[in-house]
Each structure stands twice: as C-alpha cells, then as structure tokens.
PDB file of C-alpha atoms in Angstrom:
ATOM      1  CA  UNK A   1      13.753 -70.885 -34.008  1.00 79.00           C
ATOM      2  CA  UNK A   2      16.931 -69.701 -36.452  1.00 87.00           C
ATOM      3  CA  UNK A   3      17.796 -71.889 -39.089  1.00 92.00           C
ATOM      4  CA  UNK A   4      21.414 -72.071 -40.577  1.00 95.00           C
ATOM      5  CA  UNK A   5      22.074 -72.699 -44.124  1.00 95.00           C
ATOM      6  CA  UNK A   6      25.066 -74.023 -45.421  1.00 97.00           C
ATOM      7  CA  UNK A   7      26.461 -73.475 -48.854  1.00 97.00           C
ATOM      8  CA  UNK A   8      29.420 -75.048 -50.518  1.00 97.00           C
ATOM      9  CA  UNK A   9      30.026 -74.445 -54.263  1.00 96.00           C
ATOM     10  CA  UNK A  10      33.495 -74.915 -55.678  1.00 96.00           C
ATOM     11  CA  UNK A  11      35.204 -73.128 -58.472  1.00 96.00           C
ATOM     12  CA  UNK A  12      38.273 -73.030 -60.872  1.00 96.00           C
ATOM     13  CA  UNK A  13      38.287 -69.491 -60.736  1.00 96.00           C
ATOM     14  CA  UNK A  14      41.042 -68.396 -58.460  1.00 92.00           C
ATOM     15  CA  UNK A  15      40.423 -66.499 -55.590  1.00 93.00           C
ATOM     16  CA  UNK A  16      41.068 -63.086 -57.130  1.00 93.00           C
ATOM     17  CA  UNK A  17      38.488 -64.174 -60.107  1.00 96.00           C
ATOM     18  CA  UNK A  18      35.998 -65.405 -57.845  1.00 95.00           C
ATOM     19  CA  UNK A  19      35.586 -62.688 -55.487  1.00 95.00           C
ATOM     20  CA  UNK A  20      35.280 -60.078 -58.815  1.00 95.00           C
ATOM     21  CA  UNK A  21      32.312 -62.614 -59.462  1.00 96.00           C
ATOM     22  CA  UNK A  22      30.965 -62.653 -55.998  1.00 95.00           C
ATOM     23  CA  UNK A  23      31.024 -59.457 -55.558  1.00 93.00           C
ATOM     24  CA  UNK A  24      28.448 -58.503 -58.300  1.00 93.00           C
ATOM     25  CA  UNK A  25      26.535 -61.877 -57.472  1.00 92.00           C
ATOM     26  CA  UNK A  26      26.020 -60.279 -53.915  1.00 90.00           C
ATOM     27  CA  UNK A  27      25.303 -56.830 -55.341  1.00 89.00           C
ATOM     28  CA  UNK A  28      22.389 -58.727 -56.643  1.00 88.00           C
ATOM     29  CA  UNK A  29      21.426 -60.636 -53.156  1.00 86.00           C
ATOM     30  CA  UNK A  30      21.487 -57.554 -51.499  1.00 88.00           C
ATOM     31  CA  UNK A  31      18.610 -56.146 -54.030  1.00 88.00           C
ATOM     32  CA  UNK A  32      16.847 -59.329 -53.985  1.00 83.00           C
ATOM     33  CA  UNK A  33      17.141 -60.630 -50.672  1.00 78.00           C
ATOM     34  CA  UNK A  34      18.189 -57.247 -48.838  1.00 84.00           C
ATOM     35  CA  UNK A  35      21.676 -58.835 -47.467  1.00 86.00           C
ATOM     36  CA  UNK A  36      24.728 -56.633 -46.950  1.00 91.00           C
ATOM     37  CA  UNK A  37      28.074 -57.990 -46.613  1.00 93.00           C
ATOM     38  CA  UNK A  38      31.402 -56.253 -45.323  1.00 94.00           C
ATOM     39  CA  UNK A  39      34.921 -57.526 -46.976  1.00 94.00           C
ATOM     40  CA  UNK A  40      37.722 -58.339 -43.792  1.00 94.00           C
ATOM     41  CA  UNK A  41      41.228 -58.168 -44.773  1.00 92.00           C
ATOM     42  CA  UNK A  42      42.471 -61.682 -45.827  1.00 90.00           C
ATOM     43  CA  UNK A  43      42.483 -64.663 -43.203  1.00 90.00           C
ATOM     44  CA  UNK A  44      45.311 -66.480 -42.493  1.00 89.00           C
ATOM     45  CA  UNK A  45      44.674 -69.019 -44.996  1.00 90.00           C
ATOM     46  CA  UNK A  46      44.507 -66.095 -47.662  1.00 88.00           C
ATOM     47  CA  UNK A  47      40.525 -66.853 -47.938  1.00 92.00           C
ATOM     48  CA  UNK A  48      38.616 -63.714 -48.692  1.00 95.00           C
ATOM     49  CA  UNK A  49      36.028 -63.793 -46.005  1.00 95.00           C
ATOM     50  CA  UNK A  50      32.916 -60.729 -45.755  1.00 95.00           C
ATOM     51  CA  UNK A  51      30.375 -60.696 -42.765  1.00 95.00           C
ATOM     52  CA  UNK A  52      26.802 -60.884 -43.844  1.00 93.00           C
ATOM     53  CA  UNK A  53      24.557 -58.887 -42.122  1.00 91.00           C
ATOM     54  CA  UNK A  54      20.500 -57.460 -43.205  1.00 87.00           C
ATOM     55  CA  UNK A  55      17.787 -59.503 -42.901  1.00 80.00           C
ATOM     56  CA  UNK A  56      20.226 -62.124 -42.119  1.00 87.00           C
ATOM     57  CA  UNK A  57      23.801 -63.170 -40.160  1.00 93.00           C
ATOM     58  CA  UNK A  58      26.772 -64.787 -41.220  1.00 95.00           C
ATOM     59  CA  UNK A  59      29.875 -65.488 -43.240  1.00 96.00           C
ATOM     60  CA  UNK A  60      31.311 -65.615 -46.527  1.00 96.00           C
ATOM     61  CA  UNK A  61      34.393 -66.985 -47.880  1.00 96.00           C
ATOM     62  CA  UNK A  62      35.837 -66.894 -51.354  1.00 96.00           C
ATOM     63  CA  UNK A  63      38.903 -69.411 -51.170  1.00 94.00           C
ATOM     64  CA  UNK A  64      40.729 -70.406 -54.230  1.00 92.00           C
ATOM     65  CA  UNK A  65      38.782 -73.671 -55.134  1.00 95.00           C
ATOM     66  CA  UNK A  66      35.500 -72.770 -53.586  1.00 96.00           C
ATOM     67  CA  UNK A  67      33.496 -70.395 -52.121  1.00 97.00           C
ATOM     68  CA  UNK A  68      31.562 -71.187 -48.607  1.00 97.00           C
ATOM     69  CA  UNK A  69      28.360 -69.715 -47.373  1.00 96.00           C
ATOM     70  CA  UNK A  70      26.951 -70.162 -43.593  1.00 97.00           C
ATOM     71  CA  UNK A  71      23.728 -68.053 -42.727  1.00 94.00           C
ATOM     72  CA  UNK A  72      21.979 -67.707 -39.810  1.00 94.00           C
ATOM     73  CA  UNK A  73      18.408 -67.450 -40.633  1.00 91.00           C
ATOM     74  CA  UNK A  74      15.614 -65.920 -37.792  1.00 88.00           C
ATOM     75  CA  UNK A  75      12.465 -67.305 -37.010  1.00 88.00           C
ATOM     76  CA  UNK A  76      10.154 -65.854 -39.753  1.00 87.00           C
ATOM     77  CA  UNK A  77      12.998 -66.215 -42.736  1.00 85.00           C
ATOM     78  CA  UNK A  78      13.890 -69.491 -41.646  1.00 88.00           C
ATOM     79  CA  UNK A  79      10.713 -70.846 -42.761  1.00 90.00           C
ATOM     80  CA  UNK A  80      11.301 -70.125 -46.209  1.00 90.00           C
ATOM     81  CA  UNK A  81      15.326 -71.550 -45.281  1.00 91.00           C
ATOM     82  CA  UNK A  82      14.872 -74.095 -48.335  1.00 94.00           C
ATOM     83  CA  UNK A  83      13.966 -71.497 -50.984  1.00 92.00           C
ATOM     84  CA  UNK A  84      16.324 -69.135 -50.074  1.00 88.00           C
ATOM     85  CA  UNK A  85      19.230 -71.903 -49.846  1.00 93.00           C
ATOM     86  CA  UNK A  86      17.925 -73.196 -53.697  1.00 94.00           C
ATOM     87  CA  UNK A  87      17.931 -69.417 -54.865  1.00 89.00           C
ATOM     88  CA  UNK A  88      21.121 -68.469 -53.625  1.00 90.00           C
ATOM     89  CA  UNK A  89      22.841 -71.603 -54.837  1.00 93.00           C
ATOM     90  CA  UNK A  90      21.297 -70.939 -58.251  1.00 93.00           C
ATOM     91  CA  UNK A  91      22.383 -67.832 -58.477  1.00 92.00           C
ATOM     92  CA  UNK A  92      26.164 -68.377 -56.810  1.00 94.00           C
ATOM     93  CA  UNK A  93      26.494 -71.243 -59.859  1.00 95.00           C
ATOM     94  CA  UNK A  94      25.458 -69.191 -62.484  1.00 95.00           C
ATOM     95  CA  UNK A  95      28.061 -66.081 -61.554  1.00 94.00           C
ATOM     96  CA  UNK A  96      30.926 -68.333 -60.818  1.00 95.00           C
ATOM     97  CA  UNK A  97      30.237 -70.405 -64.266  1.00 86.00           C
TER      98      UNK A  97
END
C-alpha cells in the first residue's frame, strides 16, 4: 500500500535563496536516498516547483516563505515512511538554516 508524506518547512530565505539551498540539499537526497527531481518553469503563483521521481513520486515547491514536499511512497519504502519523513526534514532544516 503507498504511503504519502507530507513536508512543510518554512523559510525567510526568498525564493531565489531557497531554491540555491534546495538544490544542493537534493543533490544530497538523490545520493542518499536515490531521488531525482526535474525543475518546471515557474507556476503561476511564481513557486518554483520540480517533479520527484527515483525510488519515489512527487512534488516539490520552493515558494518564498516555505518550501513544500508531497511524496508518494510504494509499498516496500513506505514502511520505513517515518524515517525517511524525519531524515528529510532534518536535512531540509539544516540547508535552509
């Protein structure tokens, strides 16, 4: 059964200064937790928003006071959904701090 994990940590960066910091934070998930993302053009909204693909699915927005995870999870991964969520939040924090 997929699991989804939600992840909502906000910022004073900017966008522009965010996304420099996301973008090396996910160079590092993509090592670690073998997830690939691909940058869109800018929404509407102006939100910076990449599709997240590897070992999992999903979306990732850098806005200018936050920056917004959702991940779809598959059967096997989402059993470890709670590690995953705590490790990625950890290491989101730490690059946007």
């Amino acid at each position: 059964m997929a699991k989804t994990i939600e992840i909502q940590q906000p910022h004073n960066l900017g966008r522009d200064a965010a996304y420099h910091r996301v973008v090396a934070w996910q160079d590092r998930v993509r090592q670690q937790f073998g997830v690939t993302a691909r940058w869109l053009p800018p929404t509407e909204d102006g939100s910076l928003l990449a599709e997240l693909g590897g070992k999992v699915s999903g979306h990732l927005w850098v806005r200018p006071g936050d920056v917004y995870i959702r991940l779809t999870l598959g059967t096997i991964t989402g059993l470890f959904a709670s590690k995953i969520e705590n490790g990625l939040r950890e290491q989101l924090v730490a690059s946007l701090g």
